[in-house]
Short mmCIF file of C-alpha atoms in Angstrom, two decimals:
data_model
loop_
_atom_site.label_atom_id
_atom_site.label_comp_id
_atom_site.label_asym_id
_atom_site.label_seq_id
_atom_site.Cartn_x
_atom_site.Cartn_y
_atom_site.Cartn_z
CA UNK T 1 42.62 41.62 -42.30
CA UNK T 2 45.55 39.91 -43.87
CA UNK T 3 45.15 37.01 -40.75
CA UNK T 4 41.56 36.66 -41.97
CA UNK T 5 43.15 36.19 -45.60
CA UNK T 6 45.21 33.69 -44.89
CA UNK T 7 43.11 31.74 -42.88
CA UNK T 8 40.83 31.69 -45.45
CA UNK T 9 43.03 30.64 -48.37
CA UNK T 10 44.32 27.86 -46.09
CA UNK T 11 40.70 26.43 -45.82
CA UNK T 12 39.96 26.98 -49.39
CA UNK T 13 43.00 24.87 -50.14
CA UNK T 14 42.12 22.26 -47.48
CA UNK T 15 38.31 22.22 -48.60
CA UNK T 16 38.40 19.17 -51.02
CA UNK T 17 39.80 17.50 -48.23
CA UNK T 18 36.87 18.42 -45.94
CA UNK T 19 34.83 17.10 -48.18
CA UNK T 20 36.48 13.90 -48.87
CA UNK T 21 36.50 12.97 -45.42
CA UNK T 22 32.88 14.27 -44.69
CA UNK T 23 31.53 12.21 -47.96
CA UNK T 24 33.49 9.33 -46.70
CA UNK T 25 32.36 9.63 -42.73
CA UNK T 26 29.09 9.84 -43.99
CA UNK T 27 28.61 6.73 -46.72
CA UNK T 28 29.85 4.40 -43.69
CA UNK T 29 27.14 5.92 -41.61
CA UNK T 30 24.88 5.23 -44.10
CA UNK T 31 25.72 2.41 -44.34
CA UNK T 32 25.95 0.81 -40.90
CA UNK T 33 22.53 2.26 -40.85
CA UNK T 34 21.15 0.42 -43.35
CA UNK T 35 22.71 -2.61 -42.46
CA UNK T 36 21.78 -2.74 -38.82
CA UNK T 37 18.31 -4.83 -38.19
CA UNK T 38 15.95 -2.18 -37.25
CA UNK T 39 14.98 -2.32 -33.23
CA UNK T 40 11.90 -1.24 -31.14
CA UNK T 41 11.22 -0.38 -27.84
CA UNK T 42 8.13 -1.20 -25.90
CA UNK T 43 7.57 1.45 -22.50
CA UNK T 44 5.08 1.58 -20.03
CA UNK T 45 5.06 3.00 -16.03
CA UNK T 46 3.81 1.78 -13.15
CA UNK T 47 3.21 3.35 -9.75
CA UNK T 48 2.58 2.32 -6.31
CA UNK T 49 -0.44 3.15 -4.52
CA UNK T 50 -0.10 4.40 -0.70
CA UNK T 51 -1.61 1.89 1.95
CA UNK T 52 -5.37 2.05 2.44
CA UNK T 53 -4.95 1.18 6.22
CA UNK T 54 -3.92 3.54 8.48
CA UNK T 55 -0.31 2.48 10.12
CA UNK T 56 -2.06 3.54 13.64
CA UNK T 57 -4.67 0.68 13.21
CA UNK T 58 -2.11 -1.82 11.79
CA UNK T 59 1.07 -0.98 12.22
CA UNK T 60 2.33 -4.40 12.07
CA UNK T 61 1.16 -4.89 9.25
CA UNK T 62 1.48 -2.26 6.77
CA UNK T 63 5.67 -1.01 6.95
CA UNK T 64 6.74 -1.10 3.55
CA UNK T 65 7.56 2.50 1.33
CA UNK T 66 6.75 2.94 -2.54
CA UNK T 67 10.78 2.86 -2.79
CA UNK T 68 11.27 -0.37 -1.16
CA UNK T 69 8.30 -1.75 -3.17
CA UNK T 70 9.26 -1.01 -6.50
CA UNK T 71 13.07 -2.75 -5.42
CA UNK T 72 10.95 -5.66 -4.73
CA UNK T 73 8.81 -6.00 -7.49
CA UNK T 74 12.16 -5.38 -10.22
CA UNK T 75 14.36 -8.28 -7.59
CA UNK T 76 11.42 -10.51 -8.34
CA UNK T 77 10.73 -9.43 -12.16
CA UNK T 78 14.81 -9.82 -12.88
CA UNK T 79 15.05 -13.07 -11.98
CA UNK T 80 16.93 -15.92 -13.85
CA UNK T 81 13.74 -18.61 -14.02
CA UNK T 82 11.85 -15.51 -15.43
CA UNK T 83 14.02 -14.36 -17.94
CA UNK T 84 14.53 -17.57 -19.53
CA UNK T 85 10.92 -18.42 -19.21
CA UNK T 86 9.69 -15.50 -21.62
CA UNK T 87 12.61 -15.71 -23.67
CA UNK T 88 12.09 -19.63 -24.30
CA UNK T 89 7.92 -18.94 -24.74
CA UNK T 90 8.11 -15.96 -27.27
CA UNK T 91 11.18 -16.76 -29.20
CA UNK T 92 12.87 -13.29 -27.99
CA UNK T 93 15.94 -13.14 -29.40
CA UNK T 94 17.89 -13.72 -32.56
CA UNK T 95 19.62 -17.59 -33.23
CA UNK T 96 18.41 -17.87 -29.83
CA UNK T 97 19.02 -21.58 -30.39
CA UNK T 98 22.74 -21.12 -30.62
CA UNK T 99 22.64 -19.60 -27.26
CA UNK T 100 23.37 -21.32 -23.80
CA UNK T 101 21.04 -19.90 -20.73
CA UNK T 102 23.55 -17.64 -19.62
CA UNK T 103 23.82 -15.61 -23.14
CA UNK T 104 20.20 -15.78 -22.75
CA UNK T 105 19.54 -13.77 -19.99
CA UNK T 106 22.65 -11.56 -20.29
CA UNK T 107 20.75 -10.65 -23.63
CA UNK T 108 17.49 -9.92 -21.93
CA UNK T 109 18.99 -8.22 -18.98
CA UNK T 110 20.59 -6.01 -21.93
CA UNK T 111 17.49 -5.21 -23.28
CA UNK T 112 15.33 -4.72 -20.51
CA UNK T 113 15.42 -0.88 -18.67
CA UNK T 114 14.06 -0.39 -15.80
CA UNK T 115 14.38 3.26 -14.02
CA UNK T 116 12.54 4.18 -10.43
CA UNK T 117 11.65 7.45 -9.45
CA UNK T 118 10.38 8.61 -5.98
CA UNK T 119 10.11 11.71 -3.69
CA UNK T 120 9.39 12.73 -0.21
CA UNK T 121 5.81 14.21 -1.76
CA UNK T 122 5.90 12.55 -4.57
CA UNK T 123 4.62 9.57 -5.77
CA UNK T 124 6.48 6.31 -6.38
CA UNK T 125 7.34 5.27 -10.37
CA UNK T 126 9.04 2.92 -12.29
CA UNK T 127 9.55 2.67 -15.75
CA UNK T 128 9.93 -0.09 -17.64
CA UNK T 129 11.16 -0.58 -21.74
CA UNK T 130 12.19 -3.62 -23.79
CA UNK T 131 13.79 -3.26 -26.82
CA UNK T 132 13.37 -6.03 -29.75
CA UNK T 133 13.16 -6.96 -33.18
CA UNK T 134 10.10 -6.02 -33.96
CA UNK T 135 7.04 -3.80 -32.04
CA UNK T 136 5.05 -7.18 -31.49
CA UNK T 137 7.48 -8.67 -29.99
CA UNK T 138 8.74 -5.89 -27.79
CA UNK T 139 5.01 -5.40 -26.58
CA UNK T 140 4.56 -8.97 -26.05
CA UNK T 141 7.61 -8.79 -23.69
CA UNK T 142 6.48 -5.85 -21.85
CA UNK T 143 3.33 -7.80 -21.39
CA UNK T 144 4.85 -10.79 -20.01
CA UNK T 145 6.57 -8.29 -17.87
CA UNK T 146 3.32 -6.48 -16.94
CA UNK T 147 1.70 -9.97 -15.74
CA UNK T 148 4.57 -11.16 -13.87
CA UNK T 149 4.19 -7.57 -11.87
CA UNK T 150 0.31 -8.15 -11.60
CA UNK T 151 0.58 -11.40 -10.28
CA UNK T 152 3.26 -10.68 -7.83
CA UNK T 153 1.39 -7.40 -6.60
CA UNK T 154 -1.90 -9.79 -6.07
CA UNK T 155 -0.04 -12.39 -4.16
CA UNK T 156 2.02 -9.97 -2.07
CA UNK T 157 -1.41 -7.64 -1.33
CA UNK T 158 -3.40 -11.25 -0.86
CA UNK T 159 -0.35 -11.66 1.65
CA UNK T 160 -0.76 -8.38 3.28
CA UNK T 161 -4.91 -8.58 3.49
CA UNK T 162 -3.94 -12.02 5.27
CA UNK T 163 -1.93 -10.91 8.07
CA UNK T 164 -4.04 -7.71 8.66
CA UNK T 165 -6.97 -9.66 9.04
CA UNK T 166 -5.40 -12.03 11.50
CA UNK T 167 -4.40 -9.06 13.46
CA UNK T 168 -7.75 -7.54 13.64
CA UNK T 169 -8.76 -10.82 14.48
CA UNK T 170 -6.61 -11.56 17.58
CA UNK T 171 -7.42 -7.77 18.52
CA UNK T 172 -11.04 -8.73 18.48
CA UNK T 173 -10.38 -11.40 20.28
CA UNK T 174 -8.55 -9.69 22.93
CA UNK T 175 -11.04 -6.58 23.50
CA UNK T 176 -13.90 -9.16 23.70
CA UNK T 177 -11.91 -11.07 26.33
CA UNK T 178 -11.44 -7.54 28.37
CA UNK T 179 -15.00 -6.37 27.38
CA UNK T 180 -15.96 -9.47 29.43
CA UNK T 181 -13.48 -9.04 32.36
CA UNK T 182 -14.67 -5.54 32.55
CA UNK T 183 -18.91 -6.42 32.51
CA UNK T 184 -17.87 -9.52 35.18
CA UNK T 185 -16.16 -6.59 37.46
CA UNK T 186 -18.97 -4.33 37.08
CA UNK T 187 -21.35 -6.41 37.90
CA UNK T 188 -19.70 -7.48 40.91
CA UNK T 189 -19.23 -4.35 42.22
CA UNK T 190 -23.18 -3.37 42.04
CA UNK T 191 -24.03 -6.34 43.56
CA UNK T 192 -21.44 -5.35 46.75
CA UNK T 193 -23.07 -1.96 46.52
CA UNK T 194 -26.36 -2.23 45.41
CA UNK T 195 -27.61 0.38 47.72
CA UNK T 196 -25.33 3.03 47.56
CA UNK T 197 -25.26 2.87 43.34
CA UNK T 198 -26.95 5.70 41.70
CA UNK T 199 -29.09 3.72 39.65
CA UNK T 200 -31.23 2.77 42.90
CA UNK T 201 -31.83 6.20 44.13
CA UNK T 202 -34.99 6.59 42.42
CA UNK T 203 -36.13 3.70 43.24
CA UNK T 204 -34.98 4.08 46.83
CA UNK T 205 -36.55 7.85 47.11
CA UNK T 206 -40.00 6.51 46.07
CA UNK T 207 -40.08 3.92 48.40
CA UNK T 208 -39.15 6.03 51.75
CA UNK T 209 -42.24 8.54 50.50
CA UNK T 210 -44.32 5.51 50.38
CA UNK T 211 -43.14 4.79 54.34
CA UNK T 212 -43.29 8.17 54.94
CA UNK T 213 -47.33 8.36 53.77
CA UNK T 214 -47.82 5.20 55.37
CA UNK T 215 -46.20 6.26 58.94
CA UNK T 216 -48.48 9.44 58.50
CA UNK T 217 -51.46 7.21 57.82
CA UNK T 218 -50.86 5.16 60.86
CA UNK T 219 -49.99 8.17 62.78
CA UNK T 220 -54.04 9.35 62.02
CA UNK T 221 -55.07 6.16 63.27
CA UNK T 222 -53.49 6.47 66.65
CA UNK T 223 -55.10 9.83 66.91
CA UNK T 224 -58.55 9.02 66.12
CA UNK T 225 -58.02 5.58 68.64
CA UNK T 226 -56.52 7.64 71.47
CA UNK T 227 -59.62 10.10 70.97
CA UNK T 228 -62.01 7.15 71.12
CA UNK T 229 -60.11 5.91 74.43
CA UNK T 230 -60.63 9.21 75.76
CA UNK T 231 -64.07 9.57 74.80
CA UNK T 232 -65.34 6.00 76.35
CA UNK T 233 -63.34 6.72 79.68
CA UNK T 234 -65.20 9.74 80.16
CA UNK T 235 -68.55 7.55 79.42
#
């Protein structure tokens, strides 16, 4: 009880002191606050779609993961020309005319995030924020950033679409080339054995009934002759 006392009477006498430095901690917060420019951040996510071809049709065609993908597309979004490009256009950054190209893109780099997410079962993300000066500009970034992605996803899928239809193409090619090879060999081979093919049998059966009715038919005849023989000898 007594430790509780004198605890306590030590604080009370420290208090104003507390107090002091609390007030004082918090009017420079204040105002660094209010002195800072105010910044925004634009977001948005993308995601990558699984192939539409099966890898047994294609499979030299379609290799590429959602992981490896998204690496791509932020290597090619990243890049110097880019940077400076949008930067230059939209008037990103603050006494941006004071600044060399390096400073430039150092800034944007700075204010550009980009995080990628992906699982075994899971599909493949990326998120993407740019922070600026004000919430037009930081969504007129993001957009610039946005059509840069579009346009390199349409090239790289126009590039994709290419090659698989070049390798359905030689594949026709190919199984018409052995469809022929095959029909030529076929062919052959009834023509060396037309008559013991099963297609001819039919054909075949009905013509040895026909020789059997006609051997029959002649068979009569020599009857009914060898009776007339016998009948004009005995005359």
């Amino acid at each position: 009880m007594n430790d509780i006392r004198f605890y306590l009477s030590h604080f009370l006498r420290r208090l104003p002191a507390f107090l002091l430095v609390a007030a004082l901690v918090s009017a420079i917060s204040v105002i660094v606050a209010t002195s800072l420019p105010p910044a925004y951040e634009s977001r948005t996510r993308l995601f990558v779609e699984a192939p539409q071809i099966p890898t047994n049709l294609a499979p030299s065609t379609v290799t590429m993961g959602g992981a490896e993908r998204l690496q791509l597309i932020e290597q090619r979004l990243m890049t110097r020309p880019n940077l400076l490009d949008i930067a230059n256009r939209l008037n990103v950054l603050k006494d941006q005319d004071d600044m060399n190209a390096d400073e430039i893109v150092d800034a944007m780099e700075a204010r550009t995030r980009l995080r990628r997410t992906s699982g075994r079962d899971s599909a493949s993300l990326m998120q993407i924020s740019f922070e600026a000066r004000t919430p037009r500009l930081a969504a007129a970034v993001l957009n610039e950033y946005l059509k840069l992605i579009q346009q390199d996803d349409l090239n790289f899928r126009q590039a994709r679409a290419g090659q698989t239809l070049d390798f359905f193409a030689i594949e026709v090619d190919r199984l018409s080339k052995a469809l022929a090879d095959k029909s030529a060999a076929i062919l052959k081979f009834k023509n060396e054995n037309a008559e013991a093919l099963p297609d001819s049998l039919e054909f075949r059966q009905k013509q040895r009934a026909s020789f059997q009715d006609r051997a029959e038919a002649i068979d009569r005849e020599i009857y009914e002759l060898q009776s007339q023989r016998k009948q004009l000898v005995a005359i």
